[in-house]
Structure formats: C-alpha cells, structure tokens
Short mmCIF file of N, CA and C in Angstrom, two decimals:
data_model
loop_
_atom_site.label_atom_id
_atom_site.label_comp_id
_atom_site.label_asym_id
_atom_site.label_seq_id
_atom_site.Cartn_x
_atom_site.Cartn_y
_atom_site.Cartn_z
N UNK A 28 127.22 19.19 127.13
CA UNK A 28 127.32 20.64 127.20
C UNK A 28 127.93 21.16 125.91
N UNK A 29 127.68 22.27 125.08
CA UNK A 29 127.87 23.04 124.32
C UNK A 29 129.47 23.37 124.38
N UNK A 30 130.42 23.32 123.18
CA UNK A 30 131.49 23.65 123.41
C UNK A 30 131.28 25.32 122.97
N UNK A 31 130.79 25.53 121.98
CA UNK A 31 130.19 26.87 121.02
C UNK A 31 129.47 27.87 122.07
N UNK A 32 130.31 28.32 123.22
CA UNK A 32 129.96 29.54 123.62
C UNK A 32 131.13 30.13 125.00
N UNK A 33 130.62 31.19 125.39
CA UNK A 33 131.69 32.13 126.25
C UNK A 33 130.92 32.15 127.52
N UNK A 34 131.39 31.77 128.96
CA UNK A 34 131.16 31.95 129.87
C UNK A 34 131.25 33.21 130.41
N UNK A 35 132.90 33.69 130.64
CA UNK A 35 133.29 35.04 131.17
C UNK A 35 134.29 35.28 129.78
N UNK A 36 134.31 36.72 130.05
CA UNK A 36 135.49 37.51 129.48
C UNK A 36 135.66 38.71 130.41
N UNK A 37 136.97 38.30 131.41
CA UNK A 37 137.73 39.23 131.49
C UNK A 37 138.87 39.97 131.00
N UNK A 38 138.76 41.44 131.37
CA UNK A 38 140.16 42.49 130.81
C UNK A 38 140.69 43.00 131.92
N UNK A 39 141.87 43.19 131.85
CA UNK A 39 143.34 43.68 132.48
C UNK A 39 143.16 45.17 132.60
N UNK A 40 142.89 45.48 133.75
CA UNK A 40 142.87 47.55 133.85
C UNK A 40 143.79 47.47 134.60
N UNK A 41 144.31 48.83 134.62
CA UNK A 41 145.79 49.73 135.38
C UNK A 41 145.00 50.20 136.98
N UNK A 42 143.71 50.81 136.62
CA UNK A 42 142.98 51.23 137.56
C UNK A 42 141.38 50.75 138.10
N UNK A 43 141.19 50.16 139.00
CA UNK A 43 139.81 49.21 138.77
C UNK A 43 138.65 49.96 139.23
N UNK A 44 138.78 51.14 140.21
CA UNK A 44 138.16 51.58 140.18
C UNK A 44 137.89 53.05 139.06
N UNK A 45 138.48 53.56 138.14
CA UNK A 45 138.60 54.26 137.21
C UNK A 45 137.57 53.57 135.92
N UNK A 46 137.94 52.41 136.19
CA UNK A 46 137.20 51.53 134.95
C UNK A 46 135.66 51.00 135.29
N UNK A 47 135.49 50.50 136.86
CA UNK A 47 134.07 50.60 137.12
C UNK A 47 133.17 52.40 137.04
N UNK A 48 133.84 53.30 137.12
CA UNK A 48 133.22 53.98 137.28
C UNK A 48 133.10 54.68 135.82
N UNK A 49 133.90 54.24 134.69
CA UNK A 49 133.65 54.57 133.52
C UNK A 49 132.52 53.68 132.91
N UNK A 50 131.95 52.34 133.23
CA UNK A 50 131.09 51.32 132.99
C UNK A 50 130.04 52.08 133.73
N UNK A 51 130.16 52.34 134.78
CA UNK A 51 128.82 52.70 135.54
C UNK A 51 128.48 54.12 135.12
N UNK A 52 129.51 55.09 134.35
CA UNK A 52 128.96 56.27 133.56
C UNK A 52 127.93 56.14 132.18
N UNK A 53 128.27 54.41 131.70
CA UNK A 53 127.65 54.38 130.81
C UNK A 53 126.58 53.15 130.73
N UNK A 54 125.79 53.04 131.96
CA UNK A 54 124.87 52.18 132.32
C UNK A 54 125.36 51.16 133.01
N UNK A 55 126.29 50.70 133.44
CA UNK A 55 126.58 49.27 133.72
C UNK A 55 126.72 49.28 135.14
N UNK A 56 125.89 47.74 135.29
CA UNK A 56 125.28 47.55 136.89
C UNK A 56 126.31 46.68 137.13
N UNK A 57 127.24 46.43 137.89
CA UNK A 57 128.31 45.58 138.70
C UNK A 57 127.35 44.73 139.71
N UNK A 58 127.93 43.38 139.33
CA UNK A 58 126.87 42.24 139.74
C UNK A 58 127.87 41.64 141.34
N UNK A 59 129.24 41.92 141.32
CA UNK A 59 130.05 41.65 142.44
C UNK A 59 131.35 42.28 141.89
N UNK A 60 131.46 42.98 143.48
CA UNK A 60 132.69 43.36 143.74
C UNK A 60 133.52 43.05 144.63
N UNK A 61 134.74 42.68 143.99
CA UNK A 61 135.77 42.20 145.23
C UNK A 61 137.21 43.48 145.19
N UNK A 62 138.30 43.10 145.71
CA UNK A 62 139.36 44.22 145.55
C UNK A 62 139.71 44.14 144.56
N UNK A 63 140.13 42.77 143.55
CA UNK A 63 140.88 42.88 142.21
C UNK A 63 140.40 42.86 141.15
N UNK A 64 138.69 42.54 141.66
CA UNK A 64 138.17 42.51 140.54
C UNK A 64 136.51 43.06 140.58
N UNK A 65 135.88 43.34 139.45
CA UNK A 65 134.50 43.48 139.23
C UNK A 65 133.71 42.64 138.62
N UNK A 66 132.44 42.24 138.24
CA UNK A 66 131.76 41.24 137.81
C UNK A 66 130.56 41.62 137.49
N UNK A 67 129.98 41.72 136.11
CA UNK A 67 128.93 42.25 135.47
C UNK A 67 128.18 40.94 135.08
N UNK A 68 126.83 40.90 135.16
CA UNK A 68 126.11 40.34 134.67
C UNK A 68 125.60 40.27 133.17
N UNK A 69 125.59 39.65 132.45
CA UNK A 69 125.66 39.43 130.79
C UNK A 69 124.60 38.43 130.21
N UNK A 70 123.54 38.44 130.02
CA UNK A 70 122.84 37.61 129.22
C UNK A 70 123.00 36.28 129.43
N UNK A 71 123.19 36.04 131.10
CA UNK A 71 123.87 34.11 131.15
C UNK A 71 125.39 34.23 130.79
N UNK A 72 125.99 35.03 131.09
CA UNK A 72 127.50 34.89 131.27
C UNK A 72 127.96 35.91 131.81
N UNK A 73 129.23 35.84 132.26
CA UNK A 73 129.83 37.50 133.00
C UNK A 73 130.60 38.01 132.50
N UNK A 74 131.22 39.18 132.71
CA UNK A 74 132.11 39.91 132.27
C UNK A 74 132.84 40.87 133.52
N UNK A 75 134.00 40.48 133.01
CA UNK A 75 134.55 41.44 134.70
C UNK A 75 135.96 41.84 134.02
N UNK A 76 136.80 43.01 134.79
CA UNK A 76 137.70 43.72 135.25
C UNK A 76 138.21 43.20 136.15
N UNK A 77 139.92 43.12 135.62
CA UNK A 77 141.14 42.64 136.99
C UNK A 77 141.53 43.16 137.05
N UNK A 78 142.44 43.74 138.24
CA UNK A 78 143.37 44.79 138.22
C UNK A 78 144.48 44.07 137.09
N UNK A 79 145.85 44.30 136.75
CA UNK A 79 146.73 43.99 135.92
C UNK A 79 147.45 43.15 136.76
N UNK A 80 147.90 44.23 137.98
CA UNK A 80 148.60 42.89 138.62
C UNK A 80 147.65 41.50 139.66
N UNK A 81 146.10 41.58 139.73
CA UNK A 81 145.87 40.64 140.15
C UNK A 81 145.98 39.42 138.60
N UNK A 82 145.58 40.17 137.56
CA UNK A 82 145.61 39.23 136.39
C UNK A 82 146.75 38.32 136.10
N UNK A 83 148.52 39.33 136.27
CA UNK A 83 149.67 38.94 136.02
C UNK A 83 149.92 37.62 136.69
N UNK A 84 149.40 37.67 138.04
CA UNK A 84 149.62 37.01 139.26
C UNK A 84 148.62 35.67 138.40
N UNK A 85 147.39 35.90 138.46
CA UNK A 85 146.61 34.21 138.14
C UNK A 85 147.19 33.90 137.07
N UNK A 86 147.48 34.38 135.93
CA UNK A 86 147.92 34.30 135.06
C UNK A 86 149.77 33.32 134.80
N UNK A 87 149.81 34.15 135.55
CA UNK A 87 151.35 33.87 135.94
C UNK A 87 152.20 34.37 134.76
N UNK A 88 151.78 35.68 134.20
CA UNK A 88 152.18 36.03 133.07
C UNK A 88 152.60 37.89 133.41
N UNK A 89 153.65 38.20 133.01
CA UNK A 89 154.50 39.38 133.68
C UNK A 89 153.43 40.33 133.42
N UNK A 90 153.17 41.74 133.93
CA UNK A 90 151.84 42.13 133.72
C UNK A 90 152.70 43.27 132.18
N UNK A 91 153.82 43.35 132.07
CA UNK A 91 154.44 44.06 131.31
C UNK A 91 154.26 43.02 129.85
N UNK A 92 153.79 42.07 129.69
CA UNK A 92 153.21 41.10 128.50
C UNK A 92 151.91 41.34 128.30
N UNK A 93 150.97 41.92 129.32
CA UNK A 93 149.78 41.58 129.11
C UNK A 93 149.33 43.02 128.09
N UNK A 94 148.63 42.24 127.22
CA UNK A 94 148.21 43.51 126.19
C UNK A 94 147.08 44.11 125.70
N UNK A 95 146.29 45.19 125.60
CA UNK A 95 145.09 45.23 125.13
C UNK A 95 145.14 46.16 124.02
N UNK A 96 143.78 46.17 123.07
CA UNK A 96 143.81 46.37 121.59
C UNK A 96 143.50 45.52 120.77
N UNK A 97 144.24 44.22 121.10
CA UNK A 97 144.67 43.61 119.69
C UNK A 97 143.61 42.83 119.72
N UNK A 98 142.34 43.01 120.46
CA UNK A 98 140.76 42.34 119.80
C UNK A 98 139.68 43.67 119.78
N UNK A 99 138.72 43.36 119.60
CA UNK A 99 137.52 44.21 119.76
C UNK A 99 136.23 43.58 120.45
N UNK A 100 135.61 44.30 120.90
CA UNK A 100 134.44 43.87 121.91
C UNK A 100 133.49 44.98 120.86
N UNK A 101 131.95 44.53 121.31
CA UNK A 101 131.13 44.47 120.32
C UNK A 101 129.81 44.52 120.89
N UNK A 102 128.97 46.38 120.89
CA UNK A 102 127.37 45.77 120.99
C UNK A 102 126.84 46.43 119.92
N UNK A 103 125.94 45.87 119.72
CA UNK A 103 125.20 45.87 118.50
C UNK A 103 123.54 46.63 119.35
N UNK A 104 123.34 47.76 117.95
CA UNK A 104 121.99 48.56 118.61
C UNK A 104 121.20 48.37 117.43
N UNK A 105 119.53 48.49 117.70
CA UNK A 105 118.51 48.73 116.40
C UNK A 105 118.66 49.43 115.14
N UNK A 106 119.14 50.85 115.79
CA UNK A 106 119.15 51.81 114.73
C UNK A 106 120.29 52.00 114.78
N UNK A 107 120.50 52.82 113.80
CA UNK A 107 122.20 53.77 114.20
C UNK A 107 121.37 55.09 115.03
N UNK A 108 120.58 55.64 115.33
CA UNK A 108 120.29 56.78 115.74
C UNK A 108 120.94 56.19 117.57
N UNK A 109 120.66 54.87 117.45
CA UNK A 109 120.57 54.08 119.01
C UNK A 109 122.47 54.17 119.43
N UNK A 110 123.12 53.61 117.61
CA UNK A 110 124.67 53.42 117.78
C UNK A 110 125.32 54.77 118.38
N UNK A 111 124.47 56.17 117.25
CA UNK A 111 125.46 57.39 117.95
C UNK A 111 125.17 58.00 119.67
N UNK A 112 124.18 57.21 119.94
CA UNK A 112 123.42 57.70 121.35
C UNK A 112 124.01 56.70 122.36
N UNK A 113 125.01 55.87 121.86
CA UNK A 113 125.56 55.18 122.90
C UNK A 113 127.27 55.39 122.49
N UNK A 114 127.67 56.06 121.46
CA UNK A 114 128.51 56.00 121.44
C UNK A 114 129.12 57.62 122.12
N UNK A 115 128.16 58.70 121.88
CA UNK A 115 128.24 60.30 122.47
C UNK A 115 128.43 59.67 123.96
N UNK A 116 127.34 58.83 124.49
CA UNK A 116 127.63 58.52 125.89
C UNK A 116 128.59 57.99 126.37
N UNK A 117 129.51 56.77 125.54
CA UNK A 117 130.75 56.30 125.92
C UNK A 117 131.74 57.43 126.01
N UNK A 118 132.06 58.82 125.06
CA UNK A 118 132.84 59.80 124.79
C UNK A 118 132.71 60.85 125.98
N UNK A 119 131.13 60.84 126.42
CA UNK A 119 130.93 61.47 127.66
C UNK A 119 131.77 61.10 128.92
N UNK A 120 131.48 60.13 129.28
CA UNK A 120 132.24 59.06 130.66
C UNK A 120 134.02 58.99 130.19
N UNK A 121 134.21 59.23 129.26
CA UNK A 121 135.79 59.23 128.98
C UNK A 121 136.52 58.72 128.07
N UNK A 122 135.68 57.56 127.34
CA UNK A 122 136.35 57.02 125.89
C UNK A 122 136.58 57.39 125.20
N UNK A 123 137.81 57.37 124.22
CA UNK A 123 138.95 57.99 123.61
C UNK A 123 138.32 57.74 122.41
N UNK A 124 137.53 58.90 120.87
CA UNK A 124 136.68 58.51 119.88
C UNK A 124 138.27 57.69 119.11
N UNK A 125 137.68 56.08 118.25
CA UNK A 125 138.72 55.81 117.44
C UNK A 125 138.25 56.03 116.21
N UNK A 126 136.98 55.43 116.09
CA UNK A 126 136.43 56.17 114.75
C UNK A 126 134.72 56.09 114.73
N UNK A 127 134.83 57.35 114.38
CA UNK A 127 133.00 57.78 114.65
C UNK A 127 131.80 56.72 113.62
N UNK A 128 130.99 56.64 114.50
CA UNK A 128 129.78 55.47 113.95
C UNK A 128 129.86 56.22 112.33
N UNK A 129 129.60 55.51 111.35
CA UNK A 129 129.34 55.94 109.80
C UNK A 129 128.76 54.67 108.83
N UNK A 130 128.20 54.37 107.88
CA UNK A 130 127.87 53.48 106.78
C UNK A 130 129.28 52.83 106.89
N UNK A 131 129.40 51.09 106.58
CA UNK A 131 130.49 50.64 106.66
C UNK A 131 130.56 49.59 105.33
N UNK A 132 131.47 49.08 104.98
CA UNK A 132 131.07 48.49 103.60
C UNK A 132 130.47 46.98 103.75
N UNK A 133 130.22 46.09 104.93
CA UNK A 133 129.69 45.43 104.91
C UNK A 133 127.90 45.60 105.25
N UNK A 134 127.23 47.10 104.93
CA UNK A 134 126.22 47.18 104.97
C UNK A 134 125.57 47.64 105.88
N UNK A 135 126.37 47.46 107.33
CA UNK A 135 125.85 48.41 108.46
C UNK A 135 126.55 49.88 108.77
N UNK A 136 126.35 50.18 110.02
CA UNK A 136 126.58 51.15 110.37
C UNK A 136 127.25 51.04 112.18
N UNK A 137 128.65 51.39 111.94
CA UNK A 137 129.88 51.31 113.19
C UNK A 137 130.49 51.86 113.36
N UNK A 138 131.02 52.25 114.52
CA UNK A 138 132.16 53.27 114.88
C UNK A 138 132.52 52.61 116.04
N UNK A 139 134.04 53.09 116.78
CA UNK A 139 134.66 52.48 117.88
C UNK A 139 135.52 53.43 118.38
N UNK A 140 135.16 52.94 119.92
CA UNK A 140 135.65 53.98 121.13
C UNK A 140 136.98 53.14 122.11
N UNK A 141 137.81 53.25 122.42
CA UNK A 141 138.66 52.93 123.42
C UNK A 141 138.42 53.44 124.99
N UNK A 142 138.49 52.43 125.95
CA UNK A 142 137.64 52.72 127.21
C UNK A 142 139.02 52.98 127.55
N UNK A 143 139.18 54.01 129.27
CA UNK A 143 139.58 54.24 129.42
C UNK A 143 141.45 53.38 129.71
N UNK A 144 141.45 52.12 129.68
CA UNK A 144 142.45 51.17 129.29
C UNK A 144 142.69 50.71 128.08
N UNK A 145 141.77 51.29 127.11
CA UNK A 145 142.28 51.12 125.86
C UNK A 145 141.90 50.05 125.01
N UNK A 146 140.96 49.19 125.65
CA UNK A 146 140.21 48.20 125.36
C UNK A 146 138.89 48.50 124.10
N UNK A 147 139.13 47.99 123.01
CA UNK A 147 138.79 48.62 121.80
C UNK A 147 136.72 48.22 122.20
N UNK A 148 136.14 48.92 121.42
CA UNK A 148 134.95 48.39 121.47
C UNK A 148 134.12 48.86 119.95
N UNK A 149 133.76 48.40 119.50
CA UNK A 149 132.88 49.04 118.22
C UNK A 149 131.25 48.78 118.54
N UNK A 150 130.38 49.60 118.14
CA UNK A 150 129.38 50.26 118.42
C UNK A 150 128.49 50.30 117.23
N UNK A 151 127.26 49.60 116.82
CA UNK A 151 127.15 48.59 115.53
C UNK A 151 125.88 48.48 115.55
N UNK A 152 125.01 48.58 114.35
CA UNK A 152 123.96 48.45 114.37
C UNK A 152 123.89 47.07 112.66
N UNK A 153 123.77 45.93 112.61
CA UNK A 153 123.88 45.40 111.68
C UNK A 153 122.26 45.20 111.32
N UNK A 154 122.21 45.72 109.92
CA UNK A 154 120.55 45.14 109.42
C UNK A 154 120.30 43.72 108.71
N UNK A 155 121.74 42.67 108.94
CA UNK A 155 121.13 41.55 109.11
C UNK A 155 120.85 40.41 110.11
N UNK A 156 121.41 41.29 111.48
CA UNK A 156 120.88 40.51 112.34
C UNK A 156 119.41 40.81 113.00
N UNK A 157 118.60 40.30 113.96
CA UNK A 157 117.84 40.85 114.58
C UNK A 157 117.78 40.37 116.05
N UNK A 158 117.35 41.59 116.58
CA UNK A 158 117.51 41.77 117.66
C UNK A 158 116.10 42.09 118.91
N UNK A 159 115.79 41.38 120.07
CA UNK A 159 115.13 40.98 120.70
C UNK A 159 114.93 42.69 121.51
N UNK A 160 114.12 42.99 122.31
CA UNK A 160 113.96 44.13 123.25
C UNK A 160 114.88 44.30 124.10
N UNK A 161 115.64 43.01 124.47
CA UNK A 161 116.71 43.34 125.74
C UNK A 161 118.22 43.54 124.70
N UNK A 162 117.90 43.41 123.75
CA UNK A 162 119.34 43.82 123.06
C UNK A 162 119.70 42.23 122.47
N UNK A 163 119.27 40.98 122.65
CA UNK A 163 119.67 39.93 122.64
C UNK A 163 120.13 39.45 120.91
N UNK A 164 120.77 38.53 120.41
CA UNK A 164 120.90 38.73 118.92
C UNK A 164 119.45 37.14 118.92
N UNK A 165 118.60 37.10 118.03
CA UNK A 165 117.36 36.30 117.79
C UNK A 165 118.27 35.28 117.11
#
C-alpha cells in the first residue's frame, strides 16, 4: 500500500451544524451524519467536521489547544472566471473574504476565504496543472 496519500482530513468546529450548513450553501453533499460529526465524500477519501469537544475527547487533547489557521486547504478551478465564481459563493454562505482571487507571483491566480470556524481555504486556478472534468488534478 502507498504511504504517499490522505485518507480523511478532519477539522474541529464550535458549531456542527452551522458548518454543515455553510458546506451545503456552497455545494457540498454530506455522505454521513452522526451527532459529532459529518462525512463528505472526496475523490476516494473523506473529509468530515467534529464538533471541538467530540475532537478534544478522541484526541485527548484540551479543546482550548486545538487550533485552526495555521494550514490551508485548497481547490483548484480551470479558469479564474471559475476561482471568482466559487469564491463570491463561499462569501455568499458566510466566509469571511481573507484575500480576494488576483494574479499571484507563482503564475496563477488565488485568493482565500475563512469558513465560518476560521479554517483557511485558498481558491486557485494553477496553469500548470491540469485538470480532469470532475475537478480531479491529471
């Protein structure tokens, strides 16, 4: 088996249903729901939402340690016409603008929104990757 890849990535919300319903403002289909948590379907891997204190608890880590920000999450679109049309929609549903899609000096074009927990995301159209119809990177 492959060590070179990501199964799940979950994040720590204050409010779980505040945060599914900010995902589901901006397309996102919830693949299972339980009380502490949510579970999105991802290209062959998942992605889900814990509450903080169900996280603190598995974790076993005080939920007053647990921190978000200090990474970035990342989708990548065709165009930039595609980046500002998903990023107006993240700002719609409630994300906090951090900095608006623009030319960036490594050649593309990015901007990044904070979801309603603060969980950074940048919004990216790179012209040296390429990219499949479902969004996939080739």
């Amino acid at each position: 088996m492959k060590t070179n890849r990501v199964t799940l990535i979950t994040l720590g919300v204050k409010d779980l249903n505040r945060a599914r319903a900010f995902y589901e403002a901006i397309g996102w289909e919830p693949s299972n729901v339980q009380d502490e948590v949510v579970f999105y379907d991802m290209n062959g891997m998942k992605f889900g939402f814990y509450t903080l204190e169900g996280l603190a608890k598995d974790t076993r880590k005080p939920v007053e340690e647990l921190k978000t920000g200090a990474m970035t999450l990342a989708q990548c679109f065709p165009t930039e016409a595609d980046v500002d049309a998903a990023f107006d929609k993240a700002l719609a549903a409630g994300a906090t603008e951090i900095a608006r899609p623009e030319k960036v000096f490594w050649g593309g074009y990015s901007g990044y929104i904070a979801d309603p927990d603060g969980h950074l995301w940048e919004y990216a159209m790179n012209p040296f990757w390429e990219m499949d119809e479902d969004g996939h990177l080739t």
